[in-house]
Amino acid sequence: MATDAQIQANRANAKKSCGPKSEEGKAKSRLNALKHGLCAQTVNPVLPHEDPSALEAKIQEWIDDYQPANAIERELVSRAARISWSLDRAERHETALLARNVRKAMLGSRAKRMEQVCELGRKLFYMAGKRLLPTSGPDWADDPSAFVARLEESPEGARWLLDRWVEMRCLIISNENWTFLDQFRFVRLLGKQPLAAIDDPELNEIFLAWETIEELWGTRFWHQMQELTPYEDPAFSAWRVWREIVPRPESPEAGIAFLRGIADREIERLQDLIVDLDEIEGDDALELAEQASFSASDASERLRRYQTARTRELLRTIDLLAKLRKAEAQASKPEKKAPKEPNPPAPRKPPAPRPYYRSDPIENLVAEGMTDYLAKLLEAGERPSRSPKTSANEANPPRPTGADGRLKEASSDGSFLGTPII
């Protein structure tokens, strides 16, 4: 159970740390769990690290370009600008994600190579010694030449070797006494076994330089290595003895100069090697960056789907704005009057009926004679009789008329009464 002092302390701490109180602090703390902001539903799509004036400038730029004519068009233009703002944010998020993947891949590759370098360096300087048990000793083949070759394959390994040779040169220049470990490292950095000094001319001269600088430096170290060599080592032979196969340096100074010459030679060679490896490493780093510049993870796939959906929304918004403007333009145009129909053509007069003529030539002649007869009667002012074949006196004798022009009716006694002509 808490004591009174603890309770008071808790109360005092609660008063000091009760969260933000100002509106600005609350707004910042509200975004503590924010990761990328791609799914934000807030009205203001500006995140804490973004500049609100940049969004306002973007919206104004869209408004200046589209020149909305009413509130609906202005809202559509503003919405399109905000969607474009979200797409820009998604692209920045994708760029940052891929850049992180590239750096992570490159650093991870370098870290892995450094682990390999450290492992090879440990094996190179490992002194196995005699195996007391069959299972004792390292579980790898002790081959220093292979270790050095593996180290020189990468810039990190070459730099590791360069640093070790610089240490050897400093030891040579300092005129300090050498230990068995220093001598062992010097020989192993050359990729050789100390026991091979009785056969290798360069190693034999190195041992003799140590002998010249100080008596028994070389021979004592060789015998020590002979005792520590495992019996199972194929190069070991109990009958092998120390021998000098090259001439000794003339003086200690000559011995020191010889050892320093070897260190300088290796330093210069490694420096040139590092330049070449850096050029090769540059190509490898570029390939590694290209491989890491695309992410096939689920998060990246969701990001690409988000970008596609927002792009469609932007295109639909712009298309809707274009349709509204087209409809407004059509509504504002004056109505066109219907074109006047051309005057209908005047109806054609029906052709005069052609006279019917019989095929009989005699009848035609009779018809022609009848026509002439009627014409003569009209000229004379007389009315034609019913039949032109008989004369007027023979068929219809003229009836008597009175003074007033009326016909006279015949009476019972044969006289005529005056009757008007009908």
CSV table of C-alpha atoms in Angstrom, one decimal:
chain,number,residue,atom,x,y,z
A,1,MET,CA,0.0,0.0,0.0
A,2,ALA,CA,1.3,3.5,-0.9
A,3,THR,CA,2.4,5.7,1.9
A,4,ASP,CA,1.3,9.2,2.5
A,5,ALA,CA,4.6,10.5,1.1
A,6,GLN,CA,4.2,8.6,-2.1
A,7,ILE,CA,0.6,9.8,-2.5
A,8,GLN,CA,1.6,13.4,-2.0
A,9,ALA,CA,4.5,12.9,-4.5
A,10,ASN,CA,2.1,11.3,-7.1
A,11,ARG,CA,-0.2,14.2,-6.7
A,12,ALA,CA,2.6,16.7,-7.1
A,13,ASN,CA,3.8,14.9,-10.2
A,14,ALA,CA,0.3,14.8,-11.7
A,15,LYS,CA,0.1,18.6,-11.4
A,16,LYS,CA,3.4,19.0,-13.2
A,17,SER,CA,2.7,16.6,-16.1
A,18,CYS,CA,-1.0,16.6,-17.0
A,19,GLY,CA,-0.5,17.0,-20.7
A,20,PRO,CA,-0.7,20.1,-22.9
A,21,LYS,CA,-3.1,22.9,-21.9
A,22,SER,CA,-2.9,25.4,-24.7
A,23,GLU,CA,-4.7,24.9,-28.0
A,24,GLU,CA,-1.4,24.7,-29.9
A,25,GLY,CA,-0.1,22.0,-27.6
A,26,LYS,CA,-3.3,20.0,-27.8
A,27,ALA,CA,-3.2,20.2,-31.6
A,28,LYS,CA,0.3,18.9,-31.6
A,29,SER,CA,-0.4,16.1,-29.1
A,30,ARG,CA,-3.4,15.1,-31.2
A,31,LEU,CA,-1.0,14.0,-33.9
A,32,ASN,CA,1.3,11.9,-31.8
A,33,ALA,CA,0.1,8.7,-33.3
A,34,LEU,CA,0.2,10.0,-36.9
A,35,LYS,CA,2.4,7.9,-39.3
A,36,HIS,CA,1.8,9.2,-42.8
A,37,GLY,CA,-1.5,11.1,-42.9
A,38,LEU,CA,-2.7,9.5,-46.1
A,39,CYS,CA,-6.0,8.5,-44.6
A,40,ALA,CA,-6.7,11.8,-42.8
A,41,GLN,CA,-10.3,12.8,-42.8
A,42,THR,CA,-9.9,16.3,-41.3
A,43,VAL,CA,-11.0,19.4,-43.2
A,44,ASN,CA,-7.6,21.0,-43.1
A,45,PRO,CA,-5.2,18.6,-44.8
A,46,VAL,CA,-2.1,20.3,-43.4
A,47,LEU,CA,0.2,18.3,-41.2
A,48,PRO,CA,2.5,19.8,-38.5
A,49,HIS,CA,5.6,19.7,-40.7
A,50,GLU,CA,3.8,21.2,-43.7
A,51,ASP,CA,3.4,24.9,-44.5
A,52,PRO,CA,-0.3,26.0,-44.5
A,53,SER,CA,0.6,29.0,-46.8
A,54,ALA,CA,1.9,26.5,-49.4
A,55,LEU,CA,-1.5,24.9,-49.5
A,56,GLU,CA,-3.3,28.2,-49.8
A,57,ALA,CA,-0.9,29.3,-52.6
A,58,LYS,CA,-1.6,26.0,-54.4
A,59,ILE,CA,-5.4,26.5,-54.1
A,60,GLN,CA,-5.1,30.1,-55.3
A,61,GLU,CA,-3.0,29.0,-58.2
A,62,TRP,CA,-5.7,26.6,-59.3
A,63,ILE,CA,-8.4,29.2,-58.9
A,64,ASP,CA,-6.4,31.7,-61.0
A,65,ASP,CA,-6.0,29.1,-63.7
A,66,TYR,CA,-9.6,27.9,-63.8
A,67,GLN,CA,-11.3,31.2,-62.9
A,68,PRO,CA,-14.5,29.7,-61.3
A,69,ALA,CA,-17.7,31.6,-62.1
A,70,ASN,CA,-19.7,30.5,-59.0
A,71,ALA,CA,-19.5,28.8,-55.6
A,72,ILE,CA,-19.9,25.3,-57.0
A,73,GLU,CA,-17.1,25.7,-59.5
A,74,ARG,CA,-14.9,27.3,-56.8
A,75,GLU,CA,-15.6,24.4,-54.5
A,76,LEU,CA,-14.7,21.9,-57.2
A,77,VAL,CA,-11.5,23.7,-58.0
A,78,SER,CA,-10.5,23.9,-54.3
A,79,ARG,CA,-11.2,20.2,-53.9
A,80,ALA,CA,-9.1,19.4,-56.9
A,81,ALA,CA,-6.2,21.4,-55.5
A,82,ARG,CA,-6.5,19.6,-52.1
A,83,ILE,CA,-6.5,16.3,-53.9
A,84,SER,CA,-3.3,17.3,-55.7
A,85,TRP,CA,-1.8,18.3,-52.4
A,86,SER,CA,-2.5,14.8,-51.0
A,87,LEU,CA,-1.0,13.2,-54.1
A,88,ASP,CA,2.2,15.4,-53.6
A,89,ARG,CA,2.3,14.2,-50.0
A,90,ALA,CA,2.0,10.6,-51.1
A,91,GLU,CA,4.8,11.0,-53.5
A,92,ARG,CA,7.0,12.5,-50.8
A,93,HIS,CA,6.1,9.7,-48.5
A,94,GLU,CA,7.0,7.2,-51.2
A,95,THR,CA,10.3,9.0,-51.9
A,96,ALA,CA,11.2,9.0,-48.2
A,97,LEU,CA,10.3,5.3,-47.8
A,98,LEU,CA,12.4,4.2,-50.8
A,99,ALA,CA,15.3,6.4,-49.7
A,100,ARG,CA,15.2,4.8,-46.3
A,101,ASN,CA,15.1,1.4,-47.9
A,102,VAL,CA,18.2,2.3,-50.1
A,103,ARG,CA,20.1,3.6,-47.1
A,104,LYS,CA,19.2,0.6,-45.1
A,105,ALA,CA,20.2,-1.8,-47.8
A,106,MET,CA,23.5,0.0,-48.3
A,107,LEU,CA,24.3,0.2,-44.6
A,108,GLY,CA,23.1,-3.3,-44.0
A,109,SER,CA,25.4,-4.6,-46.8
A,110,ARG,CA,28.3,-2.6,-45.4
A,111,ALA,CA,27.6,-3.9,-41.9
A,112,LYS,CA,27.5,-7.4,-43.2
A,113,ARG,CA,30.8,-7.0,-44.9
A,114,MET,CA,32.4,-5.5,-41.8
A,115,GLU,CA,31.2,-8.6,-39.9
A,116,GLN,CA,33.0,-10.8,-42.4
A,117,VAL,CA,36.1,-8.6,-42.2
A,118,CYS,CA,36.2,-8.9,-38.4
A,119,GLU,CA,35.7,-12.7,-38.7
A,120,LEU,CA,38.5,-13.0,-41.2
A,121,GLY,CA,40.9,-10.8,-39.2
A,122,ARG,CA,40.2,-12.9,-36.1
A,123,LYS,CA,41.0,-16.1,-38.0
A,124,LEU,CA,44.2,-14.5,-39.5
A,125,PHE,CA,45.6,-13.6,-36.1
A,126,TYR,CA,44.4,-16.8,-34.4
A,127,MET,CA,47.2,-19.0,-33.0
A,128,ALA,CA,45.8,-22.5,-33.0
A,129,GLY,CA,48.5,-24.2,-30.9
A,130,LYS,CA,48.7,-27.9,-30.3
A,131,ARG,CA,45.4,-29.8,-30.0
A,132,LEU,CA,45.1,-31.5,-26.7
A,133,LEU,CA,42.0,-33.3,-27.8
A,134,PRO,CA,40.7,-34.2,-31.2
A,135,THR,CA,37.9,-31.8,-30.9
A,136,SER,CA,40.0,-28.9,-29.6
A,137,GLY,CA,41.2,-26.0,-31.8
A,138,PRO,CA,39.4,-24.0,-34.4
A,139,ASP,CA,36.8,-25.7,-36.7
A,140,TRP,CA,38.2,-24.0,-39.8
A,141,ALA,CA,41.3,-24.6,-41.9
A,142,ASP,CA,44.2,-22.3,-40.8
A,143,ASP,CA,45.2,-20.9,-44.2
A,144,PRO,CA,46.4,-17.2,-43.8
A,145,SER,CA,46.8,-16.7,-47.6
A,146,ALA,CA,43.1,-17.4,-48.1
A,147,PHE,CA,42.2,-15.1,-45.3
A,148,VAL,CA,44.3,-12.2,-46.8
A,149,ALA,CA,42.8,-12.8,-50.2
A,150,ARG,CA,39.3,-12.7,-48.8
A,151,LEU,CA,40.0,-9.5,-47.0
A,152,GLU,CA,41.4,-7.9,-50.2
A,153,GLU,CA,38.1,-8.5,-52.0
A,154,SER,CA,36.3,-5.6,-50.4
A,155,PRO,CA,37.2,-2.0,-49.6
A,156,GLU,CA,36.5,-2.6,-45.9
A,157,GLY,CA,38.8,-5.6,-45.8
A,158,ALA,CA,41.6,-3.8,-47.7
A,159,ARG,CA,41.3,-0.8,-45.2
A,160,TRP,CA,41.5,-3.2,-42.3
A,161,LEU,CA,44.8,-4.7,-43.7
A,162,LEU,CA,46.0,-1.1,-44.4
A,163,ASP,CA,45.5,-0.1,-40.8
A,164,ARG,CA,47.4,-3.2,-39.5
A,165,TRP,CA,50.4,-2.4,-41.8
A,166,VAL,CA,50.4,1.2,-40.6
A,167,GLU,CA,50.6,-0.2,-37.0
A,168,MET,CA,53.5,-2.4,-38.1
A,169,ARG,CA,55.3,0.6,-39.6
A,170,CYS,CA,54.9,2.6,-36.5
A,171,LEU,CA,56.3,-0.2,-34.5
A,172,ILE,CA,59.4,-0.4,-36.8
A,173,ILE,CA,59.9,3.4,-36.6
A,174,SER,CA,59.6,3.5,-32.8
A,175,ASN,CA,62.6,1.1,-32.3
A,176,GLU,CA,60.7,-0.7,-29.6
A,177,ASN,CA,61.3,-4.4,-28.8
A,178,TRP,CA,59.2,-6.9,-30.7
A,179,THR,CA,57.1,-9.5,-29.0
A,180,PHE,CA,56.2,-12.9,-30.3
A,181,LEU,CA,52.7,-11.5,-31.1
A,182,ASP,CA,54.1,-8.7,-33.1
A,183,GLN,CA,56.3,-11.0,-35.1
A,184,PHE,CA,53.4,-13.5,-35.6
A,185,ARG,CA,51.1,-10.7,-36.9
A,186,PHE,CA,53.9,-9.4,-39.3
A,187,VAL,CA,54.2,-12.8,-40.9
A,188,ARG,CA,50.6,-13.6,-41.0
A,189,LEU,CA,49.7,-10.2,-42.6
A,190,LEU,CA,51.9,-11.4,-45.5
A,191,GLY,CA,49.6,-14.5,-45.8
A,192,LYS,CA,52.3,-16.9,-44.6
A,193,GLN,CA,53.0,-19.3,-41.8
A,194,PRO,CA,56.0,-18.5,-39.5
A,195,LEU,CA,57.2,-22.1,-39.8
A,196,ALA,CA,57.7,-21.6,-43.6
A,197,ALA,CA,60.6,-19.2,-42.9
A,198,ILE,CA,63.2,-22.0,-43.5
A,199,ASP,CA,61.9,-22.4,-47.1
A,200,ASP,CA,60.5,-19.0,-48.1
A,201,PRO,CA,63.4,-16.5,-49.0
A,202,GLU,CA,61.4,-13.4,-48.1
A,203,LEU,CA,60.4,-14.9,-44.7
A,204,ASN,CA,63.9,-16.1,-44.1
A,205,GLU,CA,65.3,-12.6,-44.7
A,206,ILE,CA,62.7,-11.1,-42.3
A,207,PHE,CA,63.8,-13.6,-39.6
A,208,LEU,CA,67.5,-12.7,-40.3
A,209,ALA,CA,66.7,-9.0,-40.0
A,210,TRP,CA,65.3,-9.6,-36.6
A,211,GLU,CA,68.4,-11.6,-35.7
A,212,THR,CA,70.5,-8.6,-36.9
A,213,ILE,CA,68.5,-6.0,-34.9
A,214,GLU,CA,68.8,-8.2,-31.7
A,215,GLU,CA,70.3,-11.6,-31.3
A,216,LEU,CA,68.0,-14.6,-31.2
A,217,TRP,CA,64.9,-12.6,-32.1
A,218,GLY,CA,64.3,-14.6,-35.3
A,219,THR,CA,65.5,-18.1,-34.3
A,220,ARG,CA,63.8,-18.0,-30.9
A,221,PHE,CA,60.5,-17.0,-32.5
A,222,TRP,CA,60.8,-19.8,-35.1
A,223,HIS,CA,61.4,-22.4,-32.5
A,224,GLN,CA,58.5,-21.2,-30.5
A,225,MET,CA,56.3,-21.5,-33.6
A,226,GLN,CA,57.6,-25.0,-34.2
A,227,GLU,CA,56.6,-26.1,-30.7
A,228,LEU,CA,53.1,-24.7,-31.1
A,229,THR,CA,52.5,-26.2,-34.5
A,230,PRO,CA,50.0,-29.1,-34.2
A,231,TYR,CA,51.3,-32.6,-34.9
A,232,GLU,CA,48.4,-33.1,-37.3
A,233,ASP,CA,49.6,-30.2,-39.4
A,234,PRO,CA,50.9,-31.5,-42.7
A,235,ALA,CA,53.6,-28.9,-42.8
A,236,PHE,CA,55.0,-30.1,-39.5
A,237,SER,CA,58.1,-32.3,-39.3
A,238,ALA,CA,60.0,-32.9,-36.2
A,239,TRP,CA,63.2,-33.3,-38.2
A,240,ARG,CA,63.0,-29.7,-39.7
A,241,VAL,CA,65.6,-27.3,-38.2
A,242,TRP,CA,66.3,-23.6,-38.6
A,243,ARG,CA,68.5,-22.6,-41.5
A,244,GLU,CA,69.6,-19.4,-43.3
A,245,ILE,CA,68.9,-19.5,-47.1
A,246,VAL,CA,69.6,-15.8,-47.8
A,247,PRO,CA,72.4,-13.4,-46.7
A,248,ARG,CA,71.8,-11.4,-43.5
A,249,PRO,CA,71.5,-7.6,-43.5
A,250,GLU,CA,74.8,-5.9,-42.9
A,251,SER,CA,73.7,-3.9,-39.9
A,252,PRO,CA,70.7,-3.3,-37.5
A,253,GLU,CA,69.9,-0.2,-39.5
A,254,ALA,CA,69.8,-2.2,-42.7
A,255,GLY,CA,67.5,-4.8,-41.0
A,256,ILE,CA,65.2,-2.0,-39.9
A,257,ALA,CA,65.2,-0.5,-43.4
A,258,PHE,CA,64.4,-3.9,-44.8
A,259,LEU,CA,61.4,-4.4,-42.5
A,260,ARG,CA,60.2,-0.8,-43.1
A,261,GLY,CA,60.5,-1.3,-46.9
A,262,ILE,CA,58.2,-4.3,-46.6
A,263,ALA,CA,55.6,-2.3,-44.6
A,264,ASP,CA,55.8,0.6,-47.0
A,265,ARG,CA,55.4,-1.7,-50.0
A,266,GLU,CA,52.3,-3.3,-48.6
A,267,ILE,CA,50.8,0.1,-47.6
A,268,GLU,CA,51.3,1.5,-51.1
A,269,ARG,CA,49.8,-1.7,-52.7
A,270,LEU,CA,46.8,-1.6,-50.5
A,271,GLN,CA,46.2,2.1,-51.1
A,272,ASP,CA,46.1,1.4,-54.9
A,273,LEU,CA,43.9,-1.6,-54.3
A,274,ILE,CA,41.4,0.5,-52.3
A,275,VAL,CA,41.1,3.0,-55.1
A,276,ASP,CA,40.2,0.2,-57.5
A,277,LEU,CA,37.8,-1.4,-55.1
A,278,ASP,CA,36.0,1.9,-54.4
A,279,GLU,CA,35.4,2.2,-58.1
A,280,ILE,CA,34.0,-1.3,-58.2
A,281,GLU,CA,32.1,-0.7,-55.0
A,282,GLY,CA,30.5,2.4,-56.6
A,283,ASP,CA,28.9,0.3,-59.3
A,284,ASP,CA,27.9,-2.3,-56.8
A,285,ALA,CA,26.4,0.4,-54.6
A,286,LEU,CA,24.4,1.8,-57.5
A,287,GLU,CA,23.1,-1.6,-58.4
A,288,LEU,CA,22.1,-2.2,-54.7
A,289,ALA,CA,20.4,1.2,-54.6
A,290,GLU,CA,18.5,0.4,-57.8
A,291,GLN,CA,17.4,-2.9,-56.3
A,292,ALA,CA,16.1,-1.2,-53.1
A,293,SER,CA,14.4,1.7,-55.0
A,294,PHE,CA,11.3,-0.4,-55.5
A,295,SER,CA,9.3,-1.9,-52.7
A,296,ALA,CA,7.0,-4.9,-53.2
A,297,SER,CA,5.7,-4.9,-49.6
A,298,ASP,CA,2.0,-4.7,-48.7
A,299,ALA,CA,2.5,-1.2,-47.3
A,300,SER,CA,3.9,0.0,-50.7
A,301,GLU,CA,1.1,-1.7,-52.6
A,302,ARG,CA,-1.5,0.1,-50.4
A,303,LEU,CA,0.3,3.4,-51.1
A,304,ARG,CA,0.1,2.8,-54.8
A,305,ARG,CA,-3.6,2.0,-54.6
A,306,TYR,CA,-4.2,5.1,-52.6
A,307,GLN,CA,-2.4,7.2,-55.2
A,308,THR,CA,-4.5,5.6,-58.0
A,309,ALA,CA,-7.7,6.2,-56.2
A,310,ARG,CA,-6.9,9.8,-55.5
A,311,THR,CA,-5.8,10.4,-59.1
A,312,ARG,CA,-9.1,9.0,-60.3
A,313,GLU,CA,-10.9,11.4,-57.8
A,314,LEU,CA,-8.9,14.3,-59.2
A,315,LEU,CA,-9.8,13.4,-62.8
A,316,ARG,CA,-13.5,13.0,-61.9
A,317,THR,CA,-13.5,16.4,-60.2
A,318,ILE,CA,-11.9,18.1,-63.2
A,319,ASP,CA,-14.3,16.3,-65.6
A,320,LEU,CA,-17.3,17.4,-63.5
A,321,LEU,CA,-16.1,21.0,-63.6
A,322,ALA,CA,-15.7,20.8,-67.4
A,323,LYS,CA,-19.2,19.4,-67.8
A,324,LEU,CA,-20.7,22.2,-65.6
A,325,ARG,CA,-18.9,24.8,-67.7
A,326,LYS,CA,-20.1,23.3,-70.9
A,327,ALA,CA,-23.7,23.2,-69.7
A,328,GLU,CA,-23.5,26.8,-68.5
A,329,ALA,CA,-22.1,27.8,-71.9
A,330,GLN,CA,-24.9,26.1,-73.7
A,331,ALA,CA,-27.6,27.7,-71.5
A,332,SER,CA,-26.2,31.2,-72.0
A,333,LYS,CA,-26.4,31.0,-75.8
A,334,PRO,CA,-29.5,32.8,-77.4
A,335,GLU,CA,-32.1,30.6,-78.9
A,336,LYS,CA,-31.8,30.3,-82.6
A,337,LYS,CA,-34.8,31.1,-84.8
A,338,ALA,CA,-36.1,28.4,-86.9
A,339,PRO,CA,-35.0,29.0,-90.5
A,340,LYS,CA,-37.8,30.2,-92.9
A,341,GLU,CA,-39.1,27.6,-95.1
A,342,PRO,CA,-38.7,28.4,-98.8
A,343,ASN,CA,-41.7,29.5,-100.8
A,344,PRO,CA,-43.6,26.5,-102.1
A,345,PRO,CA,-43.5,26.4,-105.9
A,346,ALA,CA,-46.6,27.7,-107.7
A,347,PRO,CA,-48.9,24.9,-108.6
A,348,ARG,CA,-48.7,24.0,-112.2
A,349,LYS,CA,-51.7,24.5,-114.3
A,350,PRO,CA,-53.2,21.3,-115.5
A,351,PRO,CA,-52.7,20.9,-119.3
A,352,ALA,CA,-55.6,21.6,-121.5
A,353,PRO,CA,-57.5,18.5,-122.3
A,354,ARG,CA,-56.6,17.4,-125.8
A,355,PRO,CA,-59.7,17.1,-128.1
A,356,TYR,CA,-60.8,13.7,-128.7
A,357,TYR,CA,-60.6,12.7,-132.3
A,358,ARG,CA,-62.0,9.5,-133.5
A,359,SER,CA,-59.9,7.6,-135.9
A,360,ASP,CA,-62.5,7.7,-138.6
A,361,PRO,CA,-61.5,10.4,-141.1
A,362,ILE,CA,-65.1,10.9,-142.2
A,363,GLU,CA,-66.2,11.8,-138.7
A,364,ASN,CA,-63.2,14.2,-138.4
A,365,LEU,CA,-64.4,16.0,-141.5
A,366,VAL,CA,-67.9,16.2,-140.1
A,367,ALA,CA,-66.6,17.7,-136.9
A,368,GLU,CA,-64.6,20.3,-138.8
A,369,GLY,CA,-67.6,21.2,-140.9
A,370,MET,CA,-69.7,21.6,-137.7
A,371,THR,CA,-67.2,23.9,-136.3
A,372,ASP,CA,-67.2,26.2,-139.3
A,373,TYR,CA,-71.0,26.2,-139.3
A,374,LEU,CA,-71.2,27.3,-135.7
A,375,ALA,CA,-68.7,30.1,-136.3
A,376,LYS,CA,-70.8,31.4,-139.2
A,377,LEU,CA,-73.9,31.4,-137.0
A,378,LEU,CA,-72.3,33.3,-134.3
A,379,GLU,CA,-71.1,35.9,-136.7
A,380,ALA,CA,-74.6,36.3,-138.1
A,381,GLY,CA,-76.2,36.5,-134.6
A,382,GLU,CA,-78.3,33.5,-135.1
A,383,ARG,CA,-78.9,30.5,-132.8
A,384,PRO,CA,-77.9,27.2,-134.2
A,385,SER,CA,-80.5,24.6,-134.7
A,386,ARG,CA,-80.4,21.2,-133.1
A,387,SER,CA,-79.1,19.6,-136.2
A,388,PRO,CA,-76.8,21.2,-138.6
A,389,LYS,CA,-77.6,18.6,-141.2
A,390,THR,CA,-81.0,20.1,-142.1
A,391,SER,CA,-81.8,23.6,-143.0
A,392,ALA,CA,-83.6,25.9,-140.6
A,393,ASN,CA,-86.6,26.4,-142.8
A,394,GLU,CA,-87.1,22.7,-143.4
A,395,ALA,CA,-86.7,21.4,-139.8
A,396,ASN,CA,-88.1,24.3,-137.8
A,397,PRO,CA,-89.9,26.9,-139.7
A,398,PRO,CA,-89.8,30.3,-138.0
A,399,ARG,CA,-92.7,31.1,-135.7
A,400,PRO,CA,-94.4,34.5,-136.0
A,401,THR,CA,-93.7,37.1,-133.5
A,402,GLY,CA,-95.4,40.3,-132.5
A,403,ALA,CA,-94.2,43.9,-132.4
A,404,ASP,CA,-92.8,43.3,-128.9
A,405,GLY,CA,-90.8,40.3,-130.0
A,406,ARG,CA,-93.1,37.8,-128.4
A,407,LEU,CA,-94.1,34.7,-130.1
A,408,LYS,CA,-97.7,34.5,-131.2
A,409,GLU,CA,-99.6,31.4,-130.1
A,410,ALA,CA,-101.8,29.8,-132.6
A,411,SER,CA,-105.4,30.1,-131.8
A,412,SER,CA,-108.0,27.6,-132.5
A,413,ASP,CA,-108.8,29.4,-135.8
A,414,GLY,CA,-105.1,29.3,-136.9
A,415,SER,CA,-104.2,32.8,-135.8
A,416,PHE,CA,-101.3,33.5,-133.4
A,417,LEU,CA,-101.3,35.1,-130.0
A,418,GLY,CA,-98.5,37.4,-128.9
A,419,THR,CA,-96.3,35.5,-126.5
A,420,PRO,CA,-92.8,36.5,-125.4
A,421,ILE,CA,-90.0,34.3,-126.6
A,422,ILE,CA,-88.6,32.3,-123.8
